[in-house]
């Protein structure tokens, strides 16, 4: 005989100032196939008003929106259970998962059962409506983009956008923060494939430091950085790491660098047999390899400008430091014509050694032979550098302002240049707070290495995160074919030409949930539940860029907007969908409720779970949106 116990329980949550009522059913656990059931009733938030009385708000539990309910009953034939065959048909016909199998559907059912009904000791073969709804909200089971590498990885390196960092060793601002190997480790673990190191002699001129030259940044030994790269290079992705060196060293120290990289990287280090490559290898060929990119030593021997042998002393420019820091605050996307000292030297080919010193010392042949990607400079002007034909491949670095100007006057030349060579774009020098620029101009013109300050959190970096969620977050994204194609008369893609609409992205924002689990009940508003709304930004070529937003839903931890938006796309291959949830505040700036950015070309159609991230790009534990994506 099975004994049944029914209890009604009310629990008051002191931390979140809310109450929950439960109906508890306990069946005799000595009997087979018995279970414990915990049914939640009403939940409330209490807000203290003016220190004298409480306001009581009922917390609405999330429920399936009409589209989810209709899809469930359509595929079950109005029955209350969805079996594996019915789920399989739904996945193929609605979600567009043509590669799905019956076994995949069965595995989903078992995953849901283990997460929702782990106290029930029986094997589940079907989903109820709440189970189906639960499944749709799981981003690891029903994510909006593919999580596997699926691009062709056998094309030469210049066919890919490469996840690239700028001054990768800096922990904060560009002028006075510490240099460390820790930001390098964090970048590699996020999937960054391009690491930049500035090399300077130490005070005794017998060893190598990494630091931002002519600033107050504290140095870190090169050895530490190289070991960090070796140990973490392939934690996130097996595809090659490119170390971009800005070299301010004498030949004897260059020889020491060569010894270090050979000793530390060993077989991981790739370098060509010939002096310069005719064509870059592919990411597939370079799996688990590390490659160096810098100017060959002979470029430095031709330098005409004299530099000091070490960074300028601290006292000589403290006044300039303060001026720059004040001018930079809050200026993420404002352009000026100033540029970074170290990046400018990389472009011009200047070093820290004087002409007399350089001319009296031979170049370091071993160091030169280890450079796989040769960096060049625009010796006779940018126009000629972009148009000059060469049998060898190289890398060219341009500042963000130079790329904007080049795009205006030589847009198709930029595209044509990047079909064979690598173009690196770096932030302007006045971004002393490590802010970033808008990356789309570089990508539209085929720039492979758009170098970002990975500690410079903001909308621009969110776009960078979004682009490199593509292709399984492996750090290499295959460029659209139109950026690599040439017509019969050598014509290439022109970003200035407005094209006709190829397709329309239709986005429906159903609802959001999870904030009540990740935030205290007064985080957004001290006197009531939050008033959420969602903003959608389509980022792409100018003709495609637009923004939309949902209505504001008041006093609701689980907002159900159920609104639909259309985005016509002329170049869908480059488009990003940036999503941001805000909490409306009548008297102050709206509060941040989470963000994400998704590559449109990677979107999976159907009803999908979209996890949100904080301002630093860290995934929130519980916050999700339920959305539908369709292409018309």
PDB file of C-alpha atoms in Angstrom, residues 507-511 534 536 577 579 598 606-610 625-629:
ATOM      1  CA  UNK A 507      12.984  38.268 -35.641  1.00  0.00           C
ATOM      2  CA  UNK A 508      10.296  37.618 -33.048  1.00  0.00           C
ATOM      3  CA  UNK A 509      11.145  38.420 -29.433  1.00  0.00           C
ATOM      4  CA  UNK A 510       8.876  36.226 -27.338  1.00  0.00           C
ATOM      5  CA  UNK A 511      10.019  36.677 -23.771  1.00  0.00           C
ATOM      6  CA  UNK A 534      14.677  44.817 -25.683  1.00  0.00           C
ATOM      7  CA  UNK A 536      17.718  45.154 -31.576  1.00  0.00           C
ATOM      8  CA  UNK A 577      22.408  41.203 -34.822  1.00  0.00           C
ATOM      9  CA  UNK A 579      20.639  42.509 -28.792  1.00  0.00           C
ATOM     10  CA  UNK A 598      24.993  37.136 -33.100  1.00  0.00           C
ATOM     11  CA  UNK A 606      13.110  28.442 -35.595  1.00  0.00           C
ATOM     12  CA  UNK A 607      12.424  29.146 -31.920  1.00  0.00           C
ATOM     13  CA  UNK A 608      15.740  29.485 -30.097  1.00  0.00           C
ATOM     14  CA  UNK A 609      17.209  30.229 -26.700  1.00  0.00           C
ATOM     15  CA  UNK A 610      19.497  33.284 -26.622  1.00  0.00           C
ATOM     16  CA  UNK A 625      15.612  35.348 -24.211  1.00  0.00           C
ATOM     17  CA  UNK A 626      13.292  33.137 -26.235  1.00  0.00           C
ATOM     18  CA  UNK A 627      13.307  34.295 -29.862  1.00  0.00           C
ATOM     19  CA  UNK A 628      12.385  33.086 -33.325  1.00  0.00           C
ATOM     20  CA  UNK A 629      14.531  33.635 -36.426  1.00  0.00           C
TER      21      UNK A 629
END
